[in-house]
CSV table of C-alpha atoms and ligand atoms in Angstrom, one decimal:
chain,number,residue,atom,x,y,z
A,1,UNK,CA,-15.2,19.9,-12.0
A,2,UNK,CA,-15.2,16.6,-10.1
A,3,UNK,CA,-14.4,16.2,-6.4
A,4,UNK,CA,-12.4,13.1,-5.5
A,5,UNK,CA,-11.9,12.0,-2.0
A,6,UNK,CA,-8.6,10.0,-1.6
A,7,UNK,CA,-8.2,8.5,1.9
A,8,UNK,CA,-4.7,7.6,3.2
A,9,UNK,CA,-3.1,10.0,0.8
A,10,UNK,CA,-0.3,10.8,3.1
A,11,UNK,CA,0.9,7.2,3.2
A,12,UNK,CA,3.1,5.3,0.8
A,13,UNK,CA,0.8,4.3,-2.1
A,14,UNK,CA,-1.7,7.1,-1.4
A,15,UNK,CA,0.9,9.8,-1.8
A,16,UNK,CA,1.7,8.4,-5.3
A,17,UNK,CA,-2.0,8.3,-6.2
A,18,UNK,CA,-2.6,11.8,-4.9
A,19,UNK,CA,0.4,13.2,-6.8
A,20,UNK,CA,-0.7,11.5,-10.0
A,21,UNK,CA,-4.2,12.7,-9.8
A,22,UNK,CA,-3.3,16.3,-8.8
A,23,UNK,CA,-0.9,16.6,-11.7
A,24,UNK,CA,-2.9,14.8,-14.4
A,25,UNK,CA,-6.4,16.1,-13.6
A,26,UNK,CA,-6.2,19.8,-12.9
A,27,UNK,CA,-10.0,20.0,-13.4
A,28,UNK,CA,-10.5,17.6,-10.4
A,29,UNK,CA,-10.6,18.8,-6.8
A,30,UNK,CA,-8.5,16.3,-4.9
A,31,UNK,CA,-9.2,16.0,-1.2
A,32,UNK,CA,-6.6,14.0,0.7
A,33,UNK,CA,-8.2,12.7,3.9
A,34,UNK,CA,-5.8,11.2,6.4
A,35,UNK,CA,-5.4,10.8,10.2
A,36,UNK,CA,-1.6,11.2,9.9
A,37,UNK,CA,-0.8,8.1,12.0
A,38,UNK,CA,2.8,7.0,12.3
A,39,UNK,CA,2.6,6.0,8.7
A,40,UNK,CA,1.2,9.2,7.3
A,41,UNK,CA,3.6,12.0,6.4
A,42,UNK,CA,2.7,15.2,4.7
A,43,UNK,CA,6.3,15.5,3.6
A,44,UNK,CA,5.5,12.9,1.0
A,45,UNK,CA,3.4,15.5,-0.8
A,46,UNK,CA,5.6,18.6,-0.4
A,47,UNK,CA,5.9,19.0,-4.2
A,48,UNK,CA,2.2,19.4,-4.8
A,49,UNK,CA,0.8,20.8,-1.5
A,50,UNK,CA,0.3,24.3,-2.9
A,51,UNK,CA,-1.5,23.2,-6.1
A,52,UNK,CA,-4.9,24.9,-6.4
A,53,UNK,CA,-6.7,21.6,-7.0
A,54,UNK,CA,-5.3,19.9,-3.9
A,55,UNK,CA,-6.7,20.1,-0.3
A,56,UNK,CA,-5.7,18.2,2.8
A,57,UNK,CA,-8.3,17.3,5.5
A,58,UNK,CA,-7.1,15.7,8.8
A,59,UNK,CA,-9.8,13.2,9.8
A,60,UNK,CA,-10.0,9.7,11.3
A,61,UNK,CA,-12.1,7.3,9.2
A,62,UNK,CA,-13.2,5.5,12.4
A,63,UNK,CA,-15.2,8.7,13.3
A,64,UNK,CA,-18.6,8.1,11.7
A,65,UNK,CA,-19.9,11.6,12.3
A,66,UNK,CA,-16.7,13.0,10.9
A,67,UNK,CA,-17.1,11.1,7.7
A,68,UNK,CA,-20.7,12.2,7.3
A,69,UNK,CA,-19.6,15.8,7.9
A,70,UNK,CA,-17.0,15.5,5.1
A,71,UNK,CA,-19.6,14.2,2.7
A,72,UNK,CA,-22.0,17.0,3.7
A,73,UNK,CA,-19.4,19.7,3.3
A,74,UNK,CA,-18.1,18.5,-0.1
A,75,UNK,CA,-20.1,17.2,-3.0
A,76,UNK,CA,-18.0,14.1,-3.5
A,77,UNK,CA,-18.1,12.3,-6.9
A,78,UNK,CA,-15.6,9.5,-6.2
A,79,UNK,CA,-13.8,7.9,-3.4
A,80,UNK,CA,-10.4,6.1,-3.6
A,81,UNK,CA,-10.1,4.4,-0.3
A,82,UNK,CA,-6.5,3.6,0.7
A,83,UNK,CA,-6.5,4.6,4.4
A,84,UNK,CA,-5.6,1.5,6.5
A,85,UNK,CA,-3.3,0.0,9.0
A,86,UNK,CA,-1.0,-1.8,6.6
A,87,UNK,CA,1.8,-3.7,8.4
A,88,UNK,CA,1.4,-7.4,9.2
A,89,UNK,CA,3.9,-7.4,12.1
A,90,UNK,CA,2.0,-4.6,13.8
A,91,UNK,CA,-1.3,-6.5,13.3
A,92,UNK,CA,0.3,-9.4,15.1
A,93,UNK,CA,1.2,-7.3,18.2
A,94,UNK,CA,-1.8,-5.0,18.1
A,95,UNK,CA,-4.8,-6.4,16.1
A,96,UNK,CA,-7.5,-4.0,17.4
A,97,UNK,CA,-6.2,-1.0,15.5
A,98,UNK,CA,-6.6,-3.0,12.4
A,99,UNK,CA,-10.2,-3.9,13.2
A,100,UNK,CA,-11.1,-0.3,13.9
A,101,UNK,CA,-9.5,1.3,11.0
A,102,UNK,CA,-9.7,-1.3,8.3
A,103,UNK,CA,-13.2,-2.7,9.0
A,104,UNK,CA,-15.1,0.0,11.0
A,105,UNK,CA,-13.4,2.8,9.1
A,106,UNK,CA,-14.3,1.3,5.7
A,107,UNK,CA,-18.0,0.9,6.7
A,108,UNK,CA,-18.1,4.5,8.0
A,109,UNK,CA,-17.0,5.6,4.5
A,110,UNK,CA,-19.5,3.3,2.8
A,111,UNK,CA,-22.3,4.6,5.0
A,112,UNK,CA,-21.4,8.2,4.4
A,113,UNK,CA,-21.3,7.7,0.7
A,114,UNK,CA,-24.6,5.9,0.7
A,115,UNK,CA,-26.3,8.6,2.8
A,116,UNK,CA,-24.9,11.4,0.7
A,117,UNK,CA,-25.4,9.8,-2.8
A,118,UNK,CA,-28.8,8.2,-2.1
A,119,UNK,CA,-30.2,6.8,-5.3
A,120,UNK,CA,-28.3,9.3,-7.4
A,121,UNK,CA,-25.2,7.1,-8.1
A,122,UNK,CA,-24.9,7.1,-11.9
A,123,UNK,CA,-21.8,9.3,-12.0
A,124,UNK,CA,-20.4,8.1,-8.7
A,125,UNK,CA,-17.7,5.6,-7.8
A,126,UNK,CA,-16.4,4.1,-4.5
A,127,UNK,CA,-13.1,2.4,-5.2
A,128,UNK,CA,-11.7,0.2,-2.4
A,129,UNK,CA,-7.9,-0.6,-2.5
A,130,UNK,CA,-7.0,-4.0,-1.1
A,131,UNK,CA,-4.3,-6.6,-1.0
A,132,UNK,CA,-3.5,-10.0,-2.4
A,133,UNK,CA,-3.0,-11.2,1.2
A,134,UNK,CA,-6.8,-11.8,1.5
A,135,UNK,CA,-6.3,-14.9,-0.6
A,136,UNK,CA,-4.0,-16.5,1.9
A,137,UNK,CA,-0.8,-18.4,1.2
A,138,UNK,CA,0.1,-20.3,-2.0
A,139,UNK,CA,2.3,-23.5,-2.2
A,140,UNK,CA,5.0,-23.7,-4.7
A,141,UNK,CA,2.7,-23.4,-7.7
A,142,UNK,CA,-0.4,-21.5,-8.8
A,143,UNK,CA,-1.6,-17.9,-8.8
A,144,UNK,CA,-4.3,-15.9,-7.2
A,145,UNK,CA,-7.1,-14.9,-9.5
A,146,UNK,CA,-10.2,-12.8,-8.8
A,147,UNK,CA,-12.2,-15.9,-8.1
A,148,UNK,CA,-9.7,-17.5,-5.6
A,149,UNK,CA,-11.5,-18.2,-2.3
A,150,UNK,CA,-10.6,-15.8,0.5
A,151,UNK,CA,-8.4,-17.4,3.2
A,152,UNK,CA,-6.7,-14.6,5.2
A,153,UNK,CA,-4.3,-15.8,7.8
A,154,UNK,CA,-3.0,-12.6,9.6
A,155,UNK,CA,-5.0,-10.0,11.6
A,156,UNK,CA,-4.0,-7.6,8.8
A,157,UNK,CA,-5.2,-9.7,5.9
A,158,UNK,CA,-8.3,-10.8,7.8
A,159,UNK,CA,-9.3,-7.2,8.4
A,160,UNK,CA,-8.7,-6.3,4.7
A,161,UNK,CA,-10.8,-9.4,3.7
A,162,UNK,CA,-13.6,-8.3,6.0
A,163,UNK,CA,-13.6,-4.8,4.5
A,164,UNK,CA,-13.6,-6.3,0.9
A,165,UNK,CA,-16.7,-8.4,1.8
A,166,UNK,CA,-18.5,-5.4,3.3
A,167,UNK,CA,-17.7,-3.3,0.1
A,168,UNK,CA,-19.2,-6.1,-2.0
A,169,UNK,CA,-22.2,-6.4,0.3
A,170,UNK,CA,-22.9,-2.6,-0.2
A,171,UNK,CA,-22.9,-3.2,-4.0
A,172,UNK,CA,-25.3,-6.1,-3.8
A,173,UNK,CA,-27.6,-4.7,-1.1
A,174,UNK,CA,-27.6,-1.0,-1.7
A,175,UNK,CA,-26.4,-0.8,-5.3
A,176,UNK,CA,-23.5,1.4,-4.2
A,177,UNK,CA,-21.2,1.6,-7.3
A,178,UNK,CA,-18.1,0.0,-6.0
A,179,UNK,CA,-15.0,-1.4,-7.5
A,180,UNK,CA,-12.2,-3.3,-5.7
A,181,UNK,CA,-8.6,-4.1,-6.6
A,182,UNK,CA,-6.2,-6.5,-4.9
A,183,UNK,CA,-2.6,-5.8,-5.4
A,184,UNK,CA,0.7,-7.6,-4.6
A,185,UNK,CA,3.6,-6.2,-2.6
A,186,UNK,CA,4.6,-2.6,-3.6
A,187,UNK,CA,8.0,-1.1,-3.5
A,188,UNK,CA,9.4,2.4,-4.4
A,189,UNK,CA,9.9,5.9,-2.9
A,190,UNK,CA,8.1,7.1,0.3
A,191,UNK,CA,7.6,3.6,1.8
A,192,UNK,CA,7.7,3.6,5.6
A,193,UNK,CA,10.9,1.8,6.7
A,194,UNK,CA,9.1,-0.9,8.6
A,195,UNK,CA,8.6,-2.8,5.4
A,196,UNK,CA,11.3,-5.1,4.0
A,197,UNK,CA,12.9,-3.1,1.2
A,198,UNK,CA,13.2,0.4,2.8
A,199,UNK,CA,14.1,-1.1,6.2
A,200,UNK,CA,16.9,-3.1,4.6
A,201,UNK,CA,18.2,-0.1,2.5
A,202,UNK,CA,18.3,2.0,5.7
A,203,UNK,CA,20.0,-0.7,7.7
A,204,UNK,CA,22.6,-1.3,5.0
A,205,UNK,CA,23.3,2.4,4.8
A,206,UNK,CA,23.9,2.5,8.6
A,207,UNK,CA,25.8,-0.8,8.7
A,208,UNK,CA,23.1,-2.5,10.8
A,209,UNK,CA,22.0,-6.1,10.6
A,210,UNK,CA,19.4,-6.9,7.9
A,211,UNK,CA,16.8,-9.0,9.7
A,212,UNK,CA,15.5,-11.9,7.6
A,213,UNK,CA,12.6,-13.9,9.0
A,214,UNK,CA,13.1,-17.7,9.2
A,215,UNK,CA,15.2,-18.9,6.3
A,216,UNK,CA,14.2,-16.2,3.8
A,217,UNK,CA,12.4,-18.7,1.6
A,218,UNK,CA,9.1,-16.8,1.6
A,219,UNK,CA,8.1,-15.5,-1.8
A,220,UNK,CA,6.5,-12.2,-2.6
A,221,UNK,CA,5.4,-10.8,-6.0
A,222,UNK,CA,6.8,-7.2,-6.2
A,223,UNK,CA,5.3,-4.3,-8.1
A,224,UNK,CA,6.7,-0.8,-8.5
A,225,UNK,CA,4.4,1.6,-6.7
A,226,UNK,CA,4.0,3.9,-9.7
A,227,UNK,CA,2.7,1.0,-11.7
A,228,UNK,CA,0.1,0.4,-9.0
A,229,UNK,CA,-0.8,4.0,-9.0
A,230,UNK,CA,-1.3,3.9,-12.8
A,231,UNK,CA,-3.5,0.8,-12.4
A,232,UNK,CA,-5.6,2.6,-9.8
A,233,UNK,CA,-6.1,5.6,-12.1
A,234,UNK,CA,-7.2,3.2,-14.9
A,235,UNK,CA,-9.6,1.1,-12.7
A,236,UNK,CA,-11.1,4.3,-11.1
A,237,UNK,CA,-11.9,5.6,-14.6
A,238,UNK,CA,-12.6,2.5,-16.6
A,239,UNK,CA,-13.2,-0.4,-14.2
A,240,UNK,CA,-16.7,-1.9,-14.2
A,241,UNK,CA,-18.9,-1.4,-11.1
A,242,UNK,CA,-19.1,-4.5,-8.9
A,243,UNK,CA,-15.9,-5.9,-10.4
A,244,UNK,CA,-12.6,-6.9,-8.8
A,245,UNK,CA,-9.3,-6.5,-10.5
A,246,UNK,CA,-6.0,-8.2,-9.4
A,247,UNK,CA,-2.8,-6.2,-9.8
A,248,UNK,CA,0.6,-7.8,-9.7
A,249,UNK,CA,4.1,-7.6,-11.0
A,250,UNK,CA,4.5,-11.2,-12.3
A,251,UNK,CA,7.7,-10.8,-10.4
A,252,UNK,CA,8.3,-13.4,-7.7
A,253,UNK,CA,11.4,-13.3,-5.4
A,254,UNK,CA,12.3,-15.2,-2.3
A,255,UNK,CA,13.2,-12.7,0.4
A,256,UNK,CA,16.8,-13.9,0.5
A,257,UNK,CA,17.4,-13.6,-3.2
A,258,UNK,CA,15.8,-10.1,-3.2
A,259,UNK,CA,18.0,-9.0,-0.3
A,260,UNK,CA,21.1,-10.4,-2.0
A,261,UNK,CA,20.2,-8.4,-5.2
A,262,UNK,CA,19.7,-5.3,-3.0
A,263,UNK,CA,23.0,-5.9,-1.3
A,264,UNK,CA,24.8,-5.9,-4.7
A,265,UNK,CA,23.2,-2.6,-5.7
A,266,UNK,CA,24.0,-1.0,-2.3
A,267,UNK,CA,27.7,-2.1,-2.5
A,268,UNK,CA,27.9,-0.4,-5.9
A,269,UNK,CA,26.1,2.7,-4.9
A,270,UNK,CA,28.0,3.2,-1.7
A,271,UNK,CA,31.4,2.3,-3.3
A,272,UNK,CA,31.9,-0.6,-0.8
A,273,UNK,CA,33.8,-3.7,-1.8
A,274,UNK,CA,31.6,-6.5,-3.4
A,275,UNK,CA,30.1,-8.7,-0.7
A,276,UNK,CA,30.2,-6.1,2.1
A,277,UNK,CA,26.5,-5.6,2.5
A,278,UNK,CA,25.7,-9.3,2.4
A,279,UNK,CA,27.6,-9.8,5.6
A,280,UNK,CA,24.9,-7.8,7.3
A,281,UNK,CA,22.2,-10.5,6.5
A,282,UNK,CA,21.0,-11.9,9.8
A,283,UNK,CA,18.4,-14.7,10.1
A,284,UNK,CA,16.0,-13.9,12.9
A,285,UNK,CA,12.9,-15.6,14.5
A,286,UNK,CA,10.2,-16.2,11.9
A,287,UNK,CA,7.0,-14.1,11.8
A,288,UNK,CA,4.1,-15.9,13.4
A,289,UNK,CA,1.9,-17.6,10.8
A,290,UNK,CA,4.2,-16.3,8.0
A,291,UNK,CA,2.5,-16.8,4.6
A,292,UNK,CA,4.8,-18.8,2.3
A,293,UNK,CA,4.0,-17.4,-1.1
A,294,UNK,CA,1.9,-14.7,-2.9
A,295,UNK,CA,1.6,-14.6,-6.7
A,296,UNK,CA,-0.9,-12.6,-8.6
A,297,UNK,CA,-2.5,-13.4,-12.0
A,298,UNK,CA,-3.3,-9.9,-13.4
A,299,UNK,CA,-4.5,-11.1,-16.8
A,300,UNK,CA,-8.0,-9.7,-16.3
A,301,UNK,CA,-6.7,-6.2,-15.8
A,302,UNK,CA,-4.2,-6.6,-18.7
A,303,UNK,CA,-6.9,-8.0,-21.1
A,304,UNK,CA,-9.8,-5.8,-20.2
A,305,UNK,CA,-8.1,-2.4,-19.4
A,306,UNK,CA,-4.8,-2.8,-21.2
A,307,UNK,CA,-2.6,-2.3,-18.1
A,308,UNK,CA,0.8,-3.8,-17.7
A,309,UNK,CA,3.8,-3.3,-15.4
A,310,UNK,CA,6.4,-0.9,-16.9
A,311,UNK,CA,9.6,-1.7,-15.1
A,312,UNK,CA,12.0,-4.7,-14.7
A,313,UNK,CA,12.5,-5.4,-11.0
A,314,UNK,CA,16.3,-4.8,-11.1
A,315,UNK,CA,15.7,-1.4,-12.7
A,316,UNK,CA,12.9,-0.5,-10.2
A,317,UNK,CA,15.1,-1.6,-7.3
A,318,UNK,CA,18.0,0.5,-8.5
A,319,UNK,CA,15.7,3.5,-8.9
A,320,UNK,CA,14.3,2.9,-5.5
A,321,UNK,CA,17.8,2.7,-3.9
A,322,UNK,CA,18.8,5.9,-5.7
A,323,UNK,CA,15.7,7.7,-4.2
A,324,UNK,CA,16.4,6.6,-0.6
A,325,UNK,CA,20.0,7.5,-0.8
A,326,UNK,CA,19.1,10.9,-2.3
A,327,UNK,CA,16.5,11.5,0.4
A,328,UNK,CA,18.4,10.7,3.6
A,329,UNK,CA,16.7,13.6,5.4
A,330,UNK,CA,13.3,12.1,4.7
A,331,UNK,CA,14.5,8.8,6.2
A,332,UNK,CA,16.3,10.4,9.1
A,333,UNK,CA,13.2,12.4,10.1
A,334,UNK,CA,11.0,9.3,10.0
A,335,UNK,CA,13.5,7.1,11.9
A,336,UNK,CA,14.0,9.4,14.8
A,337,UNK,CA,11.6,9.3,17.8
A,338,UNK,CA,8.8,6.6,17.9
A,339,UNK,CA,10.4,4.5,15.1
A,340,UNK,CA,13.2,3.5,17.5
A,341,UNK,CA,10.7,2.2,20.1
A,342,UNK,CA,9.0,0.1,17.4
A,343,UNK,CA,12.3,-1.2,16.1
A,344,UNK,CA,13.4,-2.3,19.5
A,345,UNK,CA,10.2,-4.1,20.3
A,346,UNK,CA,10.1,-5.8,16.9
A,347,UNK,CA,13.8,-6.7,16.5
A,348,UNK,CA,15.7,-6.3,19.7
A,349,UNK,CA,13.5,-7.6,22.5
A,350,UNK,CA,12.2,-10.7,20.7
B,1,NAD,P1,0.6,3.1,4.6
B,1,NAD,O1,0.6,2.4,5.9
B,1,NAD,O2,1.9,3.6,4.0
B,1,NAD,O3,-0.4,4.3,4.6
B,1,NAD,C1,-1.6,4.3,5.2
B,1,NAD,C2,-2.2,5.7,5.4
B,1,NAD,O4,-3.5,5.6,6.0
B,1,NAD,C3,-1.3,6.6,6.3
B,1,NAD,O5,-1.2,7.9,5.6
B,1,NAD,C4,-2.1,6.7,7.5
B,1,NAD,O6,-1.9,8.0,8.2
B,1,NAD,C5,-3.6,6.6,7.0
B,1,NAD,N1,-4.5,6.1,8.0
B,1,NAD,C6,-4.3,5.1,8.9
B,1,NAD,N2,-5.4,5.0,9.7
B,1,NAD,C7,-6.2,6.0,9.4
B,1,NAD,C8,-7.5,6.4,9.9
B,1,NAD,N3,-8.1,5.7,10.9
B,1,NAD,N4,-8.1,7.4,9.3
B,1,NAD,C9,-7.5,8.1,8.3
B,1,NAD,N5,-6.3,7.8,7.8
B,1,NAD,C10,-5.7,6.7,8.3
B,1,NAD,O7,-0.1,2.1,3.6
B,1,NAD,P2,0.2,1.7,2.1
B,1,NAD,O8,1.3,0.7,2.0
B,1,NAD,O9,0.3,3.0,1.3
B,1,NAD,O10,-1.1,1.0,1.7
B,1,NAD,C11,-2.3,1.8,1.3
B,1,NAD,C12,-3.4,0.8,0.9
B,1,NAD,O11,-3.0,-0.1,0.0
B,1,NAD,C13,-3.9,0.0,2.2
B,1,NAD,O12,-5.3,-0.1,2.1
B,1,NAD,C14,-3.2,-1.4,2.0
B,1,NAD,O13,-4.0,-2.4,2.5
B,1,NAD,C15,-3.2,-1.5,0.4
B,1,NAD,N6,-2.1,-2.3,-0.1
B,1,NAD,C16,-0.8,-2.1,0.2
B,1,NAD,C17,0.2,-2.8,-0.4
B,1,NAD,C18,1.7,-2.6,-0.1
B,1,NAD,O14,2.5,-3.4,-0.6
B,1,NAD,N7,2.0,-1.6,0.7
B,1,NAD,C19,-0.1,-3.8,-1.3
B,1,NAD,C20,-1.5,-4.0,-1.7
B,1,NAD,C21,-2.5,-3.2,-1.1
B,2,TYD,P1,6.7,-6.9,4.4
B,2,TYD,O1,7.4,-5.8,3.6
B,2,TYD,O2,6.3,-6.7,5.8
B,2,TYD,O3,5.3,-7.2,3.5
B,2,TYD,P2,4.2,-8.3,3.7
B,2,TYD,O4,4.4,-9.0,5.0
B,2,TYD,O5,3.0,-7.5,3.6
B,2,TYD,O6,4.5,-9.3,2.5
B,2,TYD,O7,7.5,-8.2,4.3
B,2,TYD,C1,7.8,-8.8,3.0
B,2,TYD,C2,8.5,-10.1,3.3
B,2,TYD,O8,9.7,-9.9,4.0
B,2,TYD,C3,7.7,-11.0,4.2
B,2,TYD,O9,7.8,-12.4,3.7
B,2,TYD,C4,8.3,-10.9,5.6
B,2,TYD,C5,9.7,-10.6,5.2
B,2,TYD,N1,10.4,-9.7,6.2
B,2,TYD,C6,11.7,-10.1,6.7
B,2,TYD,O10,12.2,-11.2,6.4
B,2,TYD,N2,12.3,-9.2,7.6
B,2,TYD,C7,11.7,-8.0,8.0
B,2,TYD,O11,12.4,-7.3,8.8
B,2,TYD,C8,10.5,-7.6,7.4
B,2,TYD,C9,9.9,-6.3,7.7
B,2,TYD,C10,9.9,-8.5,6.5
């Protein structure tokens, strides 16, 4: 019996990782540790919450004593650390939350693991989940590899870069058995509707403007969230300590062409005449310091661990739209209350 601590398991990617592990590894005890911020939602895990190998613990990773207590209470064999403040726009308006959670929170977990595991680390693993945004912004050509120099440009990416450096420092200094992965933009079910795709689906459904920053020429490399969760499973079990693995979809889209594709799918699904949803596209003030382009070279992960993305983007997007349309209640619950305040400050009062 192994005990695996997954942080941020009530969030978007974390819920897919928790679900995958609970179902695939009945002999693992899966502890989902989450503070349940605005982005954490236990409804994301309704289908597995009563499984005997699953346990939820409400804790804040910025609480150092709390983290030590968790490691004292449970004999933890592995950590998969996803808990973070994750939205660039929020990091622009409120950077301090990102410093506390992403940097201090990560160090608290590293310290708790180190204190608890001591020299006895042979069967242990500390897996830190990170983003391609740490590498900065690309021009029209080139890809991020594992050796691309860090050049973060938003408070979010700078806080993630900082946490990556600290994780590596604990490997070199204290021999903590760490592994890191840096992934491109994810999409799929259970994503909080502050991010481009679920926000746009929800707005189209409600006949509201689709806000596109600047001219919509920025490029992102989109990966289906279940492909990311599969990569996390593989790297957790087979990745080499001290190594970094880049994960990406090899699937670059400008924001405007992605939204046009989404509009076509939405027209079809909602039985609206062709071209209806596109009329909702509204160009708004650009994001401050908006990174132009991200693109990941995931050949190391493909070559060494045999991973590859499973879905064509058009199919993944259609599947994603189907999910959001079938789960209106999930969306309506999230977008009531505080979401409206966020939406107004981000899009109405600018
Ligand atoms: P998310 O915002 O959907 O979820 C974050 C989760 O962390 C939430 O459940 C939240 O309650 C929890 N959390 C936040 N602060 C906490 C704290 N102080 N203590 C305990 N729990 C806390 O994020 P996501 O999109 O699922 O991203 C998960 C991880 O993957 C993050 O580390 C992010 O940097 C990384 N990542 C995300 C993407 C992406 O496209 N979404 C891409 C690459 C990497
Ligand atoms: P987002 O989903 O916030 O992810 P990230 O900033 O981590 O890449 O944004 C994806 C892209 O979409 C990014 O270039 C910013 C852009 N964007 C908009 O044009 N409008 C929006 O309302 C949002 C949220 C994002």
